[in-house]
Coordinates of C-alpha atoms in Angstrom, one line a residue:
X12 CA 58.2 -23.6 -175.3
X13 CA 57.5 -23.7 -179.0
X14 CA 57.7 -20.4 -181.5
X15 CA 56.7 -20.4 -184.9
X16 CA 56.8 -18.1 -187.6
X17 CA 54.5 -18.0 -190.5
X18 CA 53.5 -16.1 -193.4
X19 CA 50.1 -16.1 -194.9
X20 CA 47.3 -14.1 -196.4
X21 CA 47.8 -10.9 -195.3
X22 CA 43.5 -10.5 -196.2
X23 CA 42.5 -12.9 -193.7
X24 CA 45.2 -12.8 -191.1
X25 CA 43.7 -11.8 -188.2
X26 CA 40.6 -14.2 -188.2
X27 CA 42.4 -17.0 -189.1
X28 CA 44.5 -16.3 -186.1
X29 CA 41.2 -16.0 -184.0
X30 CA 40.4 -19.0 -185.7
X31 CA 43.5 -20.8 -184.3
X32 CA 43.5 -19.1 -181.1
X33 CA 40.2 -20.3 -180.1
X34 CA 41.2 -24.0 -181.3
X35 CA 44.4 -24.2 -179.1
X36 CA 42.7 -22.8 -176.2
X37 CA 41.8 -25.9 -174.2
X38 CA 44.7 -27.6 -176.2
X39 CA 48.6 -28.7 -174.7
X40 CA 49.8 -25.4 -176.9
X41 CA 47.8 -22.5 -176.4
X42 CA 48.7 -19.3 -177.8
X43 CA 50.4 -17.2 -175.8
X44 CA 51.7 -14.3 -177.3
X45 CA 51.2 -13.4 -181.2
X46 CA 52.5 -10.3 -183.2
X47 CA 54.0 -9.6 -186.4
X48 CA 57.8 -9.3 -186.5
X49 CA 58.2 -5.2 -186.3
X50 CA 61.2 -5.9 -189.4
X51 CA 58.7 -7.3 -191.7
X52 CA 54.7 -6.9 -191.8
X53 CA 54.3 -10.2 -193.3
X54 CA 55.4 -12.6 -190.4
X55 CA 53.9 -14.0 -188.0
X56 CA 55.3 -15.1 -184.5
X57 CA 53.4 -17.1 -182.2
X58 CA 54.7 -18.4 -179.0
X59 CA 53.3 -21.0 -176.8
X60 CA 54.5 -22.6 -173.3
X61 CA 53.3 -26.1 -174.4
X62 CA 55.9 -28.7 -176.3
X63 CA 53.6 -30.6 -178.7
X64 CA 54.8 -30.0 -182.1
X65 CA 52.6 -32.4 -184.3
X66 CA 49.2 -30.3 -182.4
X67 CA 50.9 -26.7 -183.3
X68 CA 51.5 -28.2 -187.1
X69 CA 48.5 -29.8 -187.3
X70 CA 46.5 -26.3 -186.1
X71 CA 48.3 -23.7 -188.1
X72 CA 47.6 -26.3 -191.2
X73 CA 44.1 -25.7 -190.9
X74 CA 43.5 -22.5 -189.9
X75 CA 46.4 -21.0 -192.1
X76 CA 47.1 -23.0 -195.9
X77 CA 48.5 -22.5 -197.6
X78 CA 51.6 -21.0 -195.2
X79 CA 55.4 -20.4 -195.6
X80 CA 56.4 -21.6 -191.2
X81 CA 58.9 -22.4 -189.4
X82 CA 58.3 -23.7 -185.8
X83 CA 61.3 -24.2 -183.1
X84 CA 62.0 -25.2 -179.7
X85 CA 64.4 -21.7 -179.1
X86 CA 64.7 -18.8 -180.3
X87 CA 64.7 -18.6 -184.5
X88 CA 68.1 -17.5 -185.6
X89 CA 70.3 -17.7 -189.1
X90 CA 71.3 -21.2 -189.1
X91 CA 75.4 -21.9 -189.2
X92 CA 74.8 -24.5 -191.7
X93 CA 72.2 -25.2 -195.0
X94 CA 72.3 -28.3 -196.5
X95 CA 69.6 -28.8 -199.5
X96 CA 68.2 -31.2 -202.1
X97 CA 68.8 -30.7 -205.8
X98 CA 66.0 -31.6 -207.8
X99 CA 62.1 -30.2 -207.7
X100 CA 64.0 -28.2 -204.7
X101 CA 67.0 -25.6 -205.2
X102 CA 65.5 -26.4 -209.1
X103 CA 62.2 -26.8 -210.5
X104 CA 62.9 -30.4 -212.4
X105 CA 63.9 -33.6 -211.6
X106 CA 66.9 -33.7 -214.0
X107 CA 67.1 -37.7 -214.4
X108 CA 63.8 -37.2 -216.0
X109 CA 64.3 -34.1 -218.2
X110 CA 67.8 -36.5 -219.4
X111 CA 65.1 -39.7 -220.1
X112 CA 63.3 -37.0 -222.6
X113 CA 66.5 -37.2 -224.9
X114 CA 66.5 -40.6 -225.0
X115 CA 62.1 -40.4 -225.5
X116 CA 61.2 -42.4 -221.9
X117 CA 60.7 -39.6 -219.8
X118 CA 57.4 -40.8 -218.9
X119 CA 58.5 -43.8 -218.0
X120 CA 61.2 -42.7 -216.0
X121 CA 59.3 -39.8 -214.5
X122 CA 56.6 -42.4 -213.3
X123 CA 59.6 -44.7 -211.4
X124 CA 61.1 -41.0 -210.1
X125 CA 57.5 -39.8 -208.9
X126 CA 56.7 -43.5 -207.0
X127 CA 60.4 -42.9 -205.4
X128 CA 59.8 -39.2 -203.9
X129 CA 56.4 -40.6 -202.6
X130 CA 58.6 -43.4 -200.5
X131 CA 56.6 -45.9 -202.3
X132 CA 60.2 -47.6 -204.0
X133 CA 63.6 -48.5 -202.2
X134 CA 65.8 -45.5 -203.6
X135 CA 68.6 -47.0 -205.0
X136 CA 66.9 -49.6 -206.6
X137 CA 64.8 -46.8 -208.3
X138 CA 67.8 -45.1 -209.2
X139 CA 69.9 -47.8 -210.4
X140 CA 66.6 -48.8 -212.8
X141 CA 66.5 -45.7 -214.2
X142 CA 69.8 -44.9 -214.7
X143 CA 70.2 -48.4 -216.5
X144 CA 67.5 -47.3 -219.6
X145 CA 69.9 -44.1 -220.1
X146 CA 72.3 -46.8 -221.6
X147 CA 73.7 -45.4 -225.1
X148 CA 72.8 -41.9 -224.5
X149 CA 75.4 -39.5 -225.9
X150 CA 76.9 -37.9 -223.2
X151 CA 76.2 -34.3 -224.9
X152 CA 72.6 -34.7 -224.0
X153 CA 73.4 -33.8 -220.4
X154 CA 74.9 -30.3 -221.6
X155 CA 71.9 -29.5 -223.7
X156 CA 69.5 -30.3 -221.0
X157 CA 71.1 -28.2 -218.5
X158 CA 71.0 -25.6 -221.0
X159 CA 67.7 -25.8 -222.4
X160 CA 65.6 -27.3 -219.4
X161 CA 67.4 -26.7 -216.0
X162 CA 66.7 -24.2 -214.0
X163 CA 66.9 -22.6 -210.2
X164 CA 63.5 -22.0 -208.8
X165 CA 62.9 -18.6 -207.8
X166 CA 64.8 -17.0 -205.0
X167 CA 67.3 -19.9 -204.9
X168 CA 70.3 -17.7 -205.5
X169 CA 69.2 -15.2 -203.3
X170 CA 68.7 -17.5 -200.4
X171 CA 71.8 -19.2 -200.5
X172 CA 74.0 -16.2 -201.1
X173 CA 72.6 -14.6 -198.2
X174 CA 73.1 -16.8 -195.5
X175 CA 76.6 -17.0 -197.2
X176 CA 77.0 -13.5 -196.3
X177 CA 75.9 -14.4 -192.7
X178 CA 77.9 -16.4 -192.4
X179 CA 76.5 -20.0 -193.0
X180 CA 78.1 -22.8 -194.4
X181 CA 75.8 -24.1 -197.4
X182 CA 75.8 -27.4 -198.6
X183 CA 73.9 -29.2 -201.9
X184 CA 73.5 -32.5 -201.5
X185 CA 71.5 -34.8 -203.7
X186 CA 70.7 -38.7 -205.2
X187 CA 71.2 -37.0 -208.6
X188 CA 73.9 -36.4 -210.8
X189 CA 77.4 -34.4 -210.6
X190 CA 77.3 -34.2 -214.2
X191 CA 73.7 -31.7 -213.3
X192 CA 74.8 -30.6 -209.6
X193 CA 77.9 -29.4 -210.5
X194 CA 76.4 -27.1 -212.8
X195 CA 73.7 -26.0 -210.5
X196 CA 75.5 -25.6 -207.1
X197 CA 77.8 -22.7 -209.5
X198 CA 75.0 -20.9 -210.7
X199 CA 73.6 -20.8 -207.4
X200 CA 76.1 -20.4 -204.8
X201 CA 77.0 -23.6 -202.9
X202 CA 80.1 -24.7 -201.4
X203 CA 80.2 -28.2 -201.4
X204 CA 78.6 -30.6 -203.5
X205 CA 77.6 -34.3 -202.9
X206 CA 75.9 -36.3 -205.2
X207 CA 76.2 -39.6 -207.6
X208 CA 78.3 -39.9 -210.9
X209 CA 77.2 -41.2 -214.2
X210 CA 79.0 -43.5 -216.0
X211 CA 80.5 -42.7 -219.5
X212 CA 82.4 -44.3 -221.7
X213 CA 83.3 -43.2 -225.4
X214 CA 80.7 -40.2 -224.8
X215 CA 78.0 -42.5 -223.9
X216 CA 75.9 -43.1 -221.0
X217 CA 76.7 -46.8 -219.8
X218 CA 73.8 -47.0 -218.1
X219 CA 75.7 -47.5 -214.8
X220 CA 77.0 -45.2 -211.9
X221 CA 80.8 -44.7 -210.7
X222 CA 81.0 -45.2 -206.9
X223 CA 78.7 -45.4 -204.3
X224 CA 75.6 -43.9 -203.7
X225 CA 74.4 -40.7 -202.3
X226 CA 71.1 -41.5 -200.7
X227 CA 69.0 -40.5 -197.5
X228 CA 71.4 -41.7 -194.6
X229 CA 74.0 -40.0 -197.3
X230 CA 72.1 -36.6 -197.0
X231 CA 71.7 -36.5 -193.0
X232 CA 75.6 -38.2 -192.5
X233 CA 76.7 -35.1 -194.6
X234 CA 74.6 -32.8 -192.5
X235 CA 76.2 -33.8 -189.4
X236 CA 79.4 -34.3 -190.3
X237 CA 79.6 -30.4 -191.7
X238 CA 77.8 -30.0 -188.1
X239 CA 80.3 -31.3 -186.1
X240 CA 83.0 -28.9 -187.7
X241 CA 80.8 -25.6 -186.5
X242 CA 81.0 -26.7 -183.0
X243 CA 78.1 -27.6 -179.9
X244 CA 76.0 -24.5 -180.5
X245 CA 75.6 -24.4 -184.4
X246 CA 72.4 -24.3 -185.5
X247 CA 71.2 -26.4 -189.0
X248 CA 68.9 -25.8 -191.7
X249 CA 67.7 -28.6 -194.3
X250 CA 65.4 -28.4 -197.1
X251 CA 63.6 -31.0 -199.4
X252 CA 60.7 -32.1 -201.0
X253 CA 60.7 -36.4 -201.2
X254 CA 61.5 -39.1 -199.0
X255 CA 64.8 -39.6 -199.7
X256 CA 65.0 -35.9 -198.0
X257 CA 63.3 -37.3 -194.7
X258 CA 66.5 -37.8 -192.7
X259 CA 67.8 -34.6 -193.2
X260 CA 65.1 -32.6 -192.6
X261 CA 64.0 -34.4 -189.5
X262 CA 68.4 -34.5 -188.2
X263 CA 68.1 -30.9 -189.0
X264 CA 66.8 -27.9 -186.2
X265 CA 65.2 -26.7 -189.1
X266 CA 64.0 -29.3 -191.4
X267 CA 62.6 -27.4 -194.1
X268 CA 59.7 -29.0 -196.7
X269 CA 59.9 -26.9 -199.8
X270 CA 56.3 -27.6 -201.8
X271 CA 57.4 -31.5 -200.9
X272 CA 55.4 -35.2 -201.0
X273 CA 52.7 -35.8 -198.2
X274 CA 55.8 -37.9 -196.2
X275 CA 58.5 -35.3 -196.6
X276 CA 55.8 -32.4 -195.3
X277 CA 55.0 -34.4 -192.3
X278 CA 58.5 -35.2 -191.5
X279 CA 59.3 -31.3 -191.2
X280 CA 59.0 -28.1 -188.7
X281 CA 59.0 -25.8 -191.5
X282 CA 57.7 -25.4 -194.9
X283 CA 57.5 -23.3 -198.0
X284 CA 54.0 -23.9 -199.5
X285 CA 53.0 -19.9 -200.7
X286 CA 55.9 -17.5 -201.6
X287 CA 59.5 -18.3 -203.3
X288 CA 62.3 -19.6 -201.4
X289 CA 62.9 -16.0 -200.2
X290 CA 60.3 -16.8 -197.7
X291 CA 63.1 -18.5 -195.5
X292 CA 65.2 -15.0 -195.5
X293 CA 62.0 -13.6 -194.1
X294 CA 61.2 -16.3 -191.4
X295 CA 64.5 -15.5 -190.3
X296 CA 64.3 -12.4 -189.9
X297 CA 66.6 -11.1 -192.4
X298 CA 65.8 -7.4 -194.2
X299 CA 65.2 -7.2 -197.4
X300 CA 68.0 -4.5 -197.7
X301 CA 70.5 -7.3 -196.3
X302 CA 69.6 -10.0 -199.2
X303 CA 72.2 -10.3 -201.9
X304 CA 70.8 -11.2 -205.1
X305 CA 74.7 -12.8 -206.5

């Protein structure tokens, strides 16, 4: 059995969902049942007695984008853990490229960073490339871009400070930069950071990295070793937008593609493409009343 939850255009609700409806009829996931969750007029539930994921994706891609969805194999409950990206995710910049503008190359390192998120270059090797042409950038550069370009997207904090109140453990984990994540996981709530550390020496950017790197099978090991300390039955959330993301989000029960690349959004069962991150507190069923803005 599959159920998914979705919000969409509240205008053209209903005959998109005849639309879909009439599509999955002769298909291995017909609809069986479809109402909007009595807590909240704007989600969707649909439940179906087939098992084919990729043809339930696939159909309420078309007949619904753009869409905020999750779709499970049980029933949709808060998760017991979050674990998310950093950058273009919990924030709306890639930091390594807003730090490249200090040093005037954040074109070129943008361009490496985009190629990287599209799966296109081995990560570390993109990483390692572009950390190396921050060499001789005063350290201070990193406290004026947080302050003058970093910043949470919208309903970040809410998000993660309301499944804290549930309960969940939450988690940022990300192939940037403790000298950036740090920083971020305060301002919005997380309780454990991973990530990868700049070198510096005499206040200047060496153009290296201290220790080893936090990359894709680093995101989904941390996921499931934060898992197996909440026990058999505890249920995951993951959310990410670039390929470096894939593993977690496809290790996680739900695997979460927040306005991510073409690979990333087909590696997930749930995406945020319309509303704010907020749109996850609703998919799960969580009041409005019961969110705590931090």
């Amino acid at each position: 059995m599959l159920i998914a939850r979705l919000i969409a255009d509240p205008v053209t609700l209903e005959s998109r969902l005849e639309a879909l409806t009439a599509r999955l009829v002769d298909s291995s996931v017909p609809v069986a049942h479809a109402a909007m969750l009595d807590f909240c007029g704007e989600v969707l539930q649909l439940e179906t007695p087939g098992d084919d994921l990729e043809v339930l994706r696939s159909a309420i891609d078309e007949c619904f984008a753009p869409s905020d969805a999750i779709i499970a194999r049980d029933a949709i409950r808060v998760p017991d853990l979050f674990v998310s990206d950093m950058d273009s995710t919990m924030i709306g910049q890639e930091c390594i490229d807003e730090l490249a503008d200090y040093a005037n190359l954040k074109s070129e390192v943008a361009a490496i960073t985009e190629r990287a998120m599209q799966g296109e270059l081995d990560f570390e090797g993109a990483l390692r490339e572009r950390v190396a042409l921050l060499e001789g950038l005063e350290e201070d550069a990193i406290r004026r871009c947080l302050d003058e370009r970093i910043r949470p997207n919208e309903g970040a904090r809410t998000l993660v400070e309301t499944l804290k109140a549930k309960g969940c453990r939450t988690v940022l984990v990300t192939g940037g930069f403790h000298h950036f994540a740090d920083v971020v996981a305060e301002q919005i709530g997380f309780e454990r950071v991973a990530g990868n550390r700049l070198a510096v020496s005499e206040g200047k950017l060496t153009g290296g990295l201290v220790g080893g790197i936090t990359d894709s099978s680093t995101k989904q090991s941390v996921l499931q070793e934060e898992l197996g300390k909440l026990g058999e039955r505890a249920v995951s959330m993951a959310a990410g937008d670039g390929a470096n993301d894939i593993p977690m989000i496809e290790a996680a029960h739900y695997g979460i593609a927040y306005r991510a690349k073409p690979k990333a959004r087909a590696a997930a069962n749930g995406w945020v493409e319309r509303g704010d991150l907020t749109a996850l507190l609703k998919l799960l069923e969580i009041r409005e009343e019961e969110w705590v803005a931090g």
